[in-house]
Steps between C-alpha positions, in 0.01 A plus 500: 500500500596166658439181311375173636783334687681822588570553867264761630564639848204443729447772756531370855244604758642494849247608761633709782460343844253650744664750738473269804688221320802708399810358661687747716813441702449361846553722797853476641340485846258203511269455797642288783433131445428537129708427194573765240247488224538591134136612517481717811147618417374144549477374857597140434515402866126437521487344155773249569453409865142545618339233280779257579452551874123466466545182300729361770243585769225339293712189452574476872133547590395233248752254643392570859132466408571167331693386808210593730255314278717188490562512877125493560486141373839346584811543711797710393740206457276336240481816286768538233627818339370363169149475647518854638603652166253285306217627721569860395631426148852629565842349439732340752742781418239754613480317833875496554524859381289598803592236761831338594335161554178339618581580865534872417166477318342350813647782712346752260166318525519516880590870496209573265260302721614684812472836322150416373389384846642812664321724252172312552530533878582871474200558270269305730621665820466844342123451469294727727348203685850396616603843628319462834612142569734429790853383420425136588210495255718655227766233556231231487364640170851523351575141603175376347584681177840334487381152589171478315517786256167637622 
């Protein structure tokens, strides 16, 4: 019988991992465009890249929305990058991670405005009441949508 102070071995309990977490060798033939994985059962492509891409899209959309809001009240030259990022609570690094400079940001704003206008015109002209209009009337409606937004 052991006495107080004697070293007594303590049994170790080591739980076995669930079957899906057991590490198996990676396939010698990975899919094209993917790196070899030590955990081939896990599809890490969606885990590692999709949220990052979505976050980048969200960041870009937030910056463009802030730019549109600021442009509604002042001219582009008087707006600084610091004001743009402050309006959407992002860092200057986030801005330059998406845009080369302020001019590239303005080009992206223009492209987004043209895309939005084109989509609005297409939606409006696809309405049944526009289907029977002559070409001249359609052009007039499209022009009004571009100029006045109505």
